[in-house]
mmCIF file with all atom_site columns, C-alpha atoms in Angstrom:
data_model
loop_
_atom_site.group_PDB
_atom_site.id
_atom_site.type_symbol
_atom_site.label_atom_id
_atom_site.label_alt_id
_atom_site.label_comp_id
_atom_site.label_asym_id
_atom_site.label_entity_id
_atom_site.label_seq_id
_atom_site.pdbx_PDB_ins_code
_atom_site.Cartn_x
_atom_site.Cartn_y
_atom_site.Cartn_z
_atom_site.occupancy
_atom_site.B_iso_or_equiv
_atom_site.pdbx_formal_charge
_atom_site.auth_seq_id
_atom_site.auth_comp_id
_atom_site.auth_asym_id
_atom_site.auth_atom_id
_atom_site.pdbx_PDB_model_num
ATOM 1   C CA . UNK A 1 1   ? 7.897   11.883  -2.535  1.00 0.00 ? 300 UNK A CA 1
ATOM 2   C CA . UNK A 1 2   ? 4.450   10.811  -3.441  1.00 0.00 ? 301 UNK A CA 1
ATOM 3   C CA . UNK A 1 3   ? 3.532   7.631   -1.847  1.00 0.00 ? 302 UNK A CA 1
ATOM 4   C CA . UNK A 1 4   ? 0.848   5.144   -2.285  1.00 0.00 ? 303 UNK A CA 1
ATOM 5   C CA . UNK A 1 5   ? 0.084   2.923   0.403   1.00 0.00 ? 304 UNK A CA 1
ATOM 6   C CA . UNK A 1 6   ? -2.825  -0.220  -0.260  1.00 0.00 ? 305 UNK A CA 1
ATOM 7   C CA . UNK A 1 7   ? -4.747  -0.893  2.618   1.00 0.00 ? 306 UNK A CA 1
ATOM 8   C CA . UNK A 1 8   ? -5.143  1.258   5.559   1.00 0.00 ? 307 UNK A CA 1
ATOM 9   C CA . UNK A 1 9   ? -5.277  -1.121  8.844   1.00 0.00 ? 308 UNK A CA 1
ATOM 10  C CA . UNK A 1 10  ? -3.235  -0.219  11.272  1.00 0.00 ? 309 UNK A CA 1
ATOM 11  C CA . UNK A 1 11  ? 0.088   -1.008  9.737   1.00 0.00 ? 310 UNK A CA 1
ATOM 12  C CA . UNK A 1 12  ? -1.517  1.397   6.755   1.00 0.00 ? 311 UNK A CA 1
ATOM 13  C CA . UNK A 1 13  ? -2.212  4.423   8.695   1.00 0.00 ? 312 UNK A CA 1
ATOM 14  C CA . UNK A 1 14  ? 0.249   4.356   10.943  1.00 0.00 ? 313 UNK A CA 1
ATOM 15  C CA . UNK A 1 15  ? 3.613   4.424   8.172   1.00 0.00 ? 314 UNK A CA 1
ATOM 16  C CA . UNK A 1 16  ? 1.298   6.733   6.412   1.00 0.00 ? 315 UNK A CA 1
ATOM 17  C CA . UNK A 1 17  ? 1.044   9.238   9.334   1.00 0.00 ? 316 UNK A CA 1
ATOM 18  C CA . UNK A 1 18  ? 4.853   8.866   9.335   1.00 0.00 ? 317 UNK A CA 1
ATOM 19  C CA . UNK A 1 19  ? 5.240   9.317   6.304   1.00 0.00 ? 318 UNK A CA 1
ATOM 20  C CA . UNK A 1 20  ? 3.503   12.688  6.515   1.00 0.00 ? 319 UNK A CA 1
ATOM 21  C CA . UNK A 1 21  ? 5.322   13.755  9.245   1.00 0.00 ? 320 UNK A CA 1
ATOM 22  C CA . UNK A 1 22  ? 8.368   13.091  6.889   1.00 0.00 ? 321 UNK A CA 1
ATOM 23  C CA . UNK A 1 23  ? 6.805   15.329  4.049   1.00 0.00 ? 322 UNK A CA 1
ATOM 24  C CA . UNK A 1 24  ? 5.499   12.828  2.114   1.00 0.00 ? 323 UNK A CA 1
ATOM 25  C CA . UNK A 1 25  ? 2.464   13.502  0.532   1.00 0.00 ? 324 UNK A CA 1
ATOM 26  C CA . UNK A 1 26  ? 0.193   10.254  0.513   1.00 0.00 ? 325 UNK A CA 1
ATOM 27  C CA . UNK A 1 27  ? -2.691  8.638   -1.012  1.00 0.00 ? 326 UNK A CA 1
ATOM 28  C CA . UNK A 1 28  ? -4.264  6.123   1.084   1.00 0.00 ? 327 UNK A CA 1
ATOM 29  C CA . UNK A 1 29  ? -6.298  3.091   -1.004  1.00 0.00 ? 328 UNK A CA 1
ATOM 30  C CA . UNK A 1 30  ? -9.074  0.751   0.659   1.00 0.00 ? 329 UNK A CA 1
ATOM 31  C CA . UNK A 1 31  ? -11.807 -1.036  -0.388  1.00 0.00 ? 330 UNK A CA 1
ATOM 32  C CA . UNK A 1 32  ? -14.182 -0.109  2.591   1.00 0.00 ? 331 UNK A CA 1
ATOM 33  C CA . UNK A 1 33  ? -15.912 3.117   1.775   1.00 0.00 ? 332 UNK A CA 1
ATOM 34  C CA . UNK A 1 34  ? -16.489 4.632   5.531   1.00 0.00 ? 333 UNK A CA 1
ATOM 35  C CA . UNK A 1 35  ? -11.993 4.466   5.894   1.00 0.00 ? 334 UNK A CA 1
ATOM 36  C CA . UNK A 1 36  ? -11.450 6.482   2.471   1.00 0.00 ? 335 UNK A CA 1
ATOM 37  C CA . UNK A 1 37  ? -13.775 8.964   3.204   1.00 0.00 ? 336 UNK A CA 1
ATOM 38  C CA . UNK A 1 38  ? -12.348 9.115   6.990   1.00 0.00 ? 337 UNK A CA 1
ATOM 39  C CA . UNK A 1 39  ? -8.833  10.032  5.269   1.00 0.00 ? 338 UNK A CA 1
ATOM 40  C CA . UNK A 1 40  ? -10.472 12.010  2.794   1.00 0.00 ? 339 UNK A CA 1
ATOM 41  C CA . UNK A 1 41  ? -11.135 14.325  5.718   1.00 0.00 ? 340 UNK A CA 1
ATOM 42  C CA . UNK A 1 42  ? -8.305  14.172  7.510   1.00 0.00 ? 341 UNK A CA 1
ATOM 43  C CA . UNK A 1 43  ? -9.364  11.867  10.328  1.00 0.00 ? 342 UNK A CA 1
ATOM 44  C CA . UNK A 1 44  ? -7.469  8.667   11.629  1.00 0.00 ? 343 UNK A CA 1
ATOM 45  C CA . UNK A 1 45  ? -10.272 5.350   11.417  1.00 0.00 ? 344 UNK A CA 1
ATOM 46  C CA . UNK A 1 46  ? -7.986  4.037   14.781  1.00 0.00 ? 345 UNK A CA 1
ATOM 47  C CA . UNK A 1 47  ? -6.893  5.338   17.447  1.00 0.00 ? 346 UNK A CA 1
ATOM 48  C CA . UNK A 1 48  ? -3.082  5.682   17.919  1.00 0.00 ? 347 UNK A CA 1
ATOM 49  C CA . UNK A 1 49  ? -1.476  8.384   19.798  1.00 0.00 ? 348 UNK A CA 1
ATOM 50  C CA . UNK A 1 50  ? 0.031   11.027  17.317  1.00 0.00 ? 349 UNK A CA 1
ATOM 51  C CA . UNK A 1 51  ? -1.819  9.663   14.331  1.00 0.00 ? 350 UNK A CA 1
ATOM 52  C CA . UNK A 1 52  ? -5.045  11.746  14.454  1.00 0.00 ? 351 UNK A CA 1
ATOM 53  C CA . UNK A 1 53  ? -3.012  15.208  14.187  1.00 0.00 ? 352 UNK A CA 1
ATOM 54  C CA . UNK A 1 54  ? -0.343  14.130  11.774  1.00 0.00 ? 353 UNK A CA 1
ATOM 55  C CA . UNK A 1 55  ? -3.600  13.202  9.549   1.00 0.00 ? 354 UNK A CA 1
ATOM 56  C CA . UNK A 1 56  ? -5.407  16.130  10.349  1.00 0.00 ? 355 UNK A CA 1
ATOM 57  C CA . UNK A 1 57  ? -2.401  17.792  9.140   1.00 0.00 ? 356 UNK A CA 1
ATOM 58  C CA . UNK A 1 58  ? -1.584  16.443  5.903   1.00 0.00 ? 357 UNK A CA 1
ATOM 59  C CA . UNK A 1 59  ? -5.132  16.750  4.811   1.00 0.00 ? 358 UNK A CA 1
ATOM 60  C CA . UNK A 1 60  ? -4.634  20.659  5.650   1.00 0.00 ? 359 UNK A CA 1
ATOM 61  C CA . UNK A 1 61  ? -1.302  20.898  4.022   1.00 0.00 ? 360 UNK A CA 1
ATOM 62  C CA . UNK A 1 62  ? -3.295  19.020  0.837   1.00 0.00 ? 361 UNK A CA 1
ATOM 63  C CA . UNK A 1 63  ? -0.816  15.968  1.135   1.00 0.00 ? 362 UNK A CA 1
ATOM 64  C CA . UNK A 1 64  ? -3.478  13.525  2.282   1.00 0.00 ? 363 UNK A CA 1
ATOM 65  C CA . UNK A 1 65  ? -5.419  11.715  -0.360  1.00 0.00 ? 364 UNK A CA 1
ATOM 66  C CA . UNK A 1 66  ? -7.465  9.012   -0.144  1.00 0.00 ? 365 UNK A CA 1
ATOM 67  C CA . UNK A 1 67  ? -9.183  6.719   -2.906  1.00 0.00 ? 366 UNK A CA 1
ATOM 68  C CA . UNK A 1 68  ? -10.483 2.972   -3.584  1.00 0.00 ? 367 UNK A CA 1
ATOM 69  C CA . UNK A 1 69  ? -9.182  3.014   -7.355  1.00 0.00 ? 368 UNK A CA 1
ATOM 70  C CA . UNK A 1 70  ? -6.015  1.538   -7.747  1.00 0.00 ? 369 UNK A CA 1
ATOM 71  C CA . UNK A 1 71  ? -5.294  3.542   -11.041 1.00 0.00 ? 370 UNK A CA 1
ATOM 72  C CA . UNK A 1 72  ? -5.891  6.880   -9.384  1.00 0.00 ? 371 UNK A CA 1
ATOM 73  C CA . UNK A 1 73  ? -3.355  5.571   -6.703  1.00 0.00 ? 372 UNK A CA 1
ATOM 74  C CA . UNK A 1 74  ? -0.658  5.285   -8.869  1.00 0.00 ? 373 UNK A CA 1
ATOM 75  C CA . UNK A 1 75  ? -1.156  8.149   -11.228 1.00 0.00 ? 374 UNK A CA 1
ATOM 76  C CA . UNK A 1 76  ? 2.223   9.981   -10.496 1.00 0.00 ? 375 UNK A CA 1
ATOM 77  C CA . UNK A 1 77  ? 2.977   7.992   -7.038  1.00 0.00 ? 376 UNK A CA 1
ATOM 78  C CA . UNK A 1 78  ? 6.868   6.831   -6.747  1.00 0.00 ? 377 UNK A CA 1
ATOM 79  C CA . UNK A 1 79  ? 6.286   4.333   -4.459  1.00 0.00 ? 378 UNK A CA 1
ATOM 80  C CA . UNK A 1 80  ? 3.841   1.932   -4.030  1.00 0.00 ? 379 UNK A CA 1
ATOM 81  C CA . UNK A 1 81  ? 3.190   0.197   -0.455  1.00 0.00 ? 380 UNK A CA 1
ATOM 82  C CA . UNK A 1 82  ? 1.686   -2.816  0.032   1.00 0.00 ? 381 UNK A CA 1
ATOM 83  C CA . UNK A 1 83  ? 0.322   -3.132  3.933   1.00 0.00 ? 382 UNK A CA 1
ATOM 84  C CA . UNK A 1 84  ? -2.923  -4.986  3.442   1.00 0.00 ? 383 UNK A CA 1
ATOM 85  C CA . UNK A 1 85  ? -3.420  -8.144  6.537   1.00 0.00 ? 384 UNK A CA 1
ATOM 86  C CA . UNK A 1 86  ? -2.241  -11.684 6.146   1.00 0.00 ? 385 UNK A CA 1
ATOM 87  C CA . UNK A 1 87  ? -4.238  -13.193 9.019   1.00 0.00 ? 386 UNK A CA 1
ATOM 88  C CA . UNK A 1 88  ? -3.613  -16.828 10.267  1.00 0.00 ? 387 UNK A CA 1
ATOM 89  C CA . UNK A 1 89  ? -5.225  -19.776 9.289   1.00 0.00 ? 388 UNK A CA 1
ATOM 90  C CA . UNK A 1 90  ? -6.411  -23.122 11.305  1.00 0.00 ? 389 UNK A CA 1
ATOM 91  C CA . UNK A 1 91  ? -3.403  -24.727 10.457  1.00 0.00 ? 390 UNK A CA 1
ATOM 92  C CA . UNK A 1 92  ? -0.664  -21.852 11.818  1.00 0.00 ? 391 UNK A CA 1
ATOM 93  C CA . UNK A 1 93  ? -0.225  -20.542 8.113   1.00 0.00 ? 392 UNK A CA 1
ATOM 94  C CA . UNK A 1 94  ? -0.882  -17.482 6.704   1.00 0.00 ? 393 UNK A CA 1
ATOM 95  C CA . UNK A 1 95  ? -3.851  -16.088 4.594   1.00 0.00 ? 394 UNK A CA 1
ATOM 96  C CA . UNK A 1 96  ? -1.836  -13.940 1.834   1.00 0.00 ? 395 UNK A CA 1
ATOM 97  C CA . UNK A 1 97  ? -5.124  -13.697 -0.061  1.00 0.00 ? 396 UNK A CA 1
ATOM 98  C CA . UNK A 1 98  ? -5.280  -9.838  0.137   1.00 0.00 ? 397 UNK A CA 1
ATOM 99  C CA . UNK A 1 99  ? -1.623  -9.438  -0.682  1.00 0.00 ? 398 UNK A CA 1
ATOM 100 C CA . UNK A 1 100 ? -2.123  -11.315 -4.016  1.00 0.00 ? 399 UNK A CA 1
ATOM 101 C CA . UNK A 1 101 ? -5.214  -9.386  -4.641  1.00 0.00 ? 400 UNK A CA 1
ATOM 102 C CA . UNK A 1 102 ? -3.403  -6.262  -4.366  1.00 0.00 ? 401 UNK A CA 1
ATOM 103 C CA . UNK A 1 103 ? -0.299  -7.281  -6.272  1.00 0.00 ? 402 UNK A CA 1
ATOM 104 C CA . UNK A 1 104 ? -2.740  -8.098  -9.112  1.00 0.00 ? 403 UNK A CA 1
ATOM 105 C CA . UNK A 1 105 ? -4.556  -4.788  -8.968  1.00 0.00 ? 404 UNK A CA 1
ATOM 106 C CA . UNK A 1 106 ? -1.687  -3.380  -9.163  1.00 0.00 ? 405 UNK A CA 1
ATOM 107 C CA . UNK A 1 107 ? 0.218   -5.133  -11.672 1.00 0.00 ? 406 UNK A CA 1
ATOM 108 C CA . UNK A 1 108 ? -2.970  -4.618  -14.143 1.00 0.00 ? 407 UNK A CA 1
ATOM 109 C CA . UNK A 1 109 ? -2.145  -1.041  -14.013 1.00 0.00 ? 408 UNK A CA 1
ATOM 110 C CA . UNK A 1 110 ? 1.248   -1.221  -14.819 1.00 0.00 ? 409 UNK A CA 1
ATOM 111 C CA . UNK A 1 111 ? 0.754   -3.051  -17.483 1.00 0.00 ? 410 UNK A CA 1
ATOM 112 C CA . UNK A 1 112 ? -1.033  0.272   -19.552 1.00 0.00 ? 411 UNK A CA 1
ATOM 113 C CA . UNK A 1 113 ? 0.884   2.782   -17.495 1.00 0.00 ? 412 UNK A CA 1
ATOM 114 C CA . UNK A 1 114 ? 4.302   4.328   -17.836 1.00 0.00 ? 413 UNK A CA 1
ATOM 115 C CA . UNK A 1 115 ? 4.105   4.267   -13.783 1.00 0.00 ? 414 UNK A CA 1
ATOM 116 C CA . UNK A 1 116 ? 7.205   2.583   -12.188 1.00 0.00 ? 415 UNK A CA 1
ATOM 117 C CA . UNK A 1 117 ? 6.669   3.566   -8.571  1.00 0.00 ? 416 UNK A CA 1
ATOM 118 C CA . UNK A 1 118 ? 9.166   0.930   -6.052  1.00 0.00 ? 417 UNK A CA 1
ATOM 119 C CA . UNK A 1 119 ? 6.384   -1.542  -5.170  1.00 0.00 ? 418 UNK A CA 1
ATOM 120 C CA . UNK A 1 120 ? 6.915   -2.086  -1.043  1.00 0.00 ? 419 UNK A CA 1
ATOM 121 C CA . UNK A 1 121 ? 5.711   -5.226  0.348   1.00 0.00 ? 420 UNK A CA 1
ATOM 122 C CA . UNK A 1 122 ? 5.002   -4.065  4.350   1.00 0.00 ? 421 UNK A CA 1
ATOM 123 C CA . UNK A 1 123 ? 2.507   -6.934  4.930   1.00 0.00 ? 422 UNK A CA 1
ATOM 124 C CA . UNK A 1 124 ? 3.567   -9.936  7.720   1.00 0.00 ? 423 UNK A CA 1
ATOM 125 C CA . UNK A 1 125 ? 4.610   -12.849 5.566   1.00 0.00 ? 424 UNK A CA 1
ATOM 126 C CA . UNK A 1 126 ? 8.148   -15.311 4.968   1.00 0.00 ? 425 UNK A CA 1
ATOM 127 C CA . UNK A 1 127 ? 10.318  -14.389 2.493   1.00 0.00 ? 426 UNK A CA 1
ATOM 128 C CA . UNK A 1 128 ? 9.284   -17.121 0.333   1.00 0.00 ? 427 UNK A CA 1
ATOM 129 C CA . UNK A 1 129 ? 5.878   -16.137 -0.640  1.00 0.00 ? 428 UNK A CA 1
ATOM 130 C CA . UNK A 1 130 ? 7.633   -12.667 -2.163  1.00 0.00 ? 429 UNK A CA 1
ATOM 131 C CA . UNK A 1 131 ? 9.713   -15.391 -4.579  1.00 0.00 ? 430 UNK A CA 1
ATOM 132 C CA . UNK A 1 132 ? 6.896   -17.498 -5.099  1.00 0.00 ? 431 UNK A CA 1
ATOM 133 C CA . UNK A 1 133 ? 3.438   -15.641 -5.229  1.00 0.00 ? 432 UNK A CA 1
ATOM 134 C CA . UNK A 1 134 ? 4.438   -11.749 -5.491  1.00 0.00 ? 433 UNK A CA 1
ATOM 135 C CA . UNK A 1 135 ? 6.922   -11.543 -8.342  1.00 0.00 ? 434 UNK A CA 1
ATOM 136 C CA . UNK A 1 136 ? 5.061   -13.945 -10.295 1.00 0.00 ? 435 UNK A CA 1
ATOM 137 C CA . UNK A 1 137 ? 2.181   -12.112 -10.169 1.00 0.00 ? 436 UNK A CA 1
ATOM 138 C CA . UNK A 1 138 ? 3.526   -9.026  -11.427 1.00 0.00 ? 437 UNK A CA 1
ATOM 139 C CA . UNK A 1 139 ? 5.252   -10.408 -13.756 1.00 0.00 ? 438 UNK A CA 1
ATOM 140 C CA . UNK A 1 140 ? 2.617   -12.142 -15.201 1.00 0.00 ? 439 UNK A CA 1
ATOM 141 C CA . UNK A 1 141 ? 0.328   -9.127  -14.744 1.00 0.00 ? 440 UNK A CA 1
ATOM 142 C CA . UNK A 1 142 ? 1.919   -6.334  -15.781 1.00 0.00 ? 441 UNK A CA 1
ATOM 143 C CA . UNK A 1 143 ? 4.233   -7.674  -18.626 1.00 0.00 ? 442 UNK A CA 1
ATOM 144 C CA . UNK A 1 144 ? 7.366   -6.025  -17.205 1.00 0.00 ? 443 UNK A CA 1
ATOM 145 C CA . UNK A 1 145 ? 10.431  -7.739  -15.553 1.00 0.00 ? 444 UNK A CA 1
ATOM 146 C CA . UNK A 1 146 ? 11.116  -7.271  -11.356 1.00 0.00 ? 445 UNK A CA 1
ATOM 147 C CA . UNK A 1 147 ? 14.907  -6.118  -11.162 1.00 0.00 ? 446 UNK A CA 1
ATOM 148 C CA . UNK A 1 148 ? 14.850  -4.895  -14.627 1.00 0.00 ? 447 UNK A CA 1
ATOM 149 C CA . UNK A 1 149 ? 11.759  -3.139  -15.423 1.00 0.00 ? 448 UNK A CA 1
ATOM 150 C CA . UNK A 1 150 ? 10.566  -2.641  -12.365 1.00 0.00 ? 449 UNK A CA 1
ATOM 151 C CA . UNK A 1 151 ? 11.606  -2.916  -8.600  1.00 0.00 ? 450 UNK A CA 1
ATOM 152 C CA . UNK A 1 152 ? 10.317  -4.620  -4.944  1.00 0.00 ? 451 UNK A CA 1
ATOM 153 C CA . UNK A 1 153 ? 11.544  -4.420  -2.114  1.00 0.00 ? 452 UNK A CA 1
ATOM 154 C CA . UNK A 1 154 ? 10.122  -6.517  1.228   1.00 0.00 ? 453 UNK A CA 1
ATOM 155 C CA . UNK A 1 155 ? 10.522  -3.750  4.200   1.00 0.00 ? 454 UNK A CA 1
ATOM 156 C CA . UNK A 1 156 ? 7.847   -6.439  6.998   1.00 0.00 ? 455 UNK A CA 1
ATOM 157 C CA . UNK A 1 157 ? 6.218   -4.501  9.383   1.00 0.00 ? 456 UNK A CA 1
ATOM 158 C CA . UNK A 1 158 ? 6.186   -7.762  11.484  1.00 0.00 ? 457 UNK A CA 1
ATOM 159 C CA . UNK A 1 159 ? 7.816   -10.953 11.240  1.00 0.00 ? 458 UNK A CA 1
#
């Protein structure tokens, strides 16, 4: 299966190695230049024990991709991961600033694409914000219909 996973922190790399190990083939996508062309290589950008080699390995089997264009992400990918970091505020909440970025991104290529990967929401956040700030947004975005047109699921890495 050909998976795209947005934003490659730790929760990123590590289901991605994972994934890998599974057969997947994988294209990693993050807006900071020196991780892409890490994975573009083959090399992990932390350090986790197993991750290096299953990288190193999915590069050589051609499996490993890695790119900071959305589009090229989700050209042919089935399903699309969402693992970017929803740190905490002052006040105990949660900053889900990324994860709406992303669901945007993404959602604006939909909307031109006949692309219908399963859109996976990995980051750390309450169910609500999935009702109330995710499906919204690609909805609004994309011009299709979640549960009809296309699908999430919410799979948290944390909770």
């Amino acid at each position: 299966m050909r998976i795209s996973i947005f934003g490659m922190g730790y929760v990123g790399i590590v289901s991605g190695a994972c994934l890998l190990r599974d057969g997947h083939e994988i294209s990693g996508v993050d807006p900071v230049a020196a991780k892409v062309a890490d994975l573009a290589q083959g090399r992990s950008p932390i350090q986790e024990p197993g991750v290096a080699r299953l990288l190193s390995e999915g590069h050589k089997d051609g499996r490993l991709r890695a790119t900071a264009k959305t589009q090229d992400a989700l050209t042919n990918c089935q399903m699309a991961w969402i693992c970017v970091g929803t740190p905490s505020e002052a006040d105990g909440g949660i900053n889900l600033s990324a994860v709406e970025n992303v669901t945007v991104r993404i959602a604006r290529e939909l909307r031109d694409s006949k692309a219908r990967p399963l859109i996976v929401l990995r980051s750390a956040c309450l169910p609500g914000p999935t009702a109330d700030l995710v499906i919204p947004r690609l909805e609004k975005r994309s011009g299709l219909s979640v549960g009809k047109d296309i699908h999430l699921v919410y799979h948290p890495e944390f909770l």
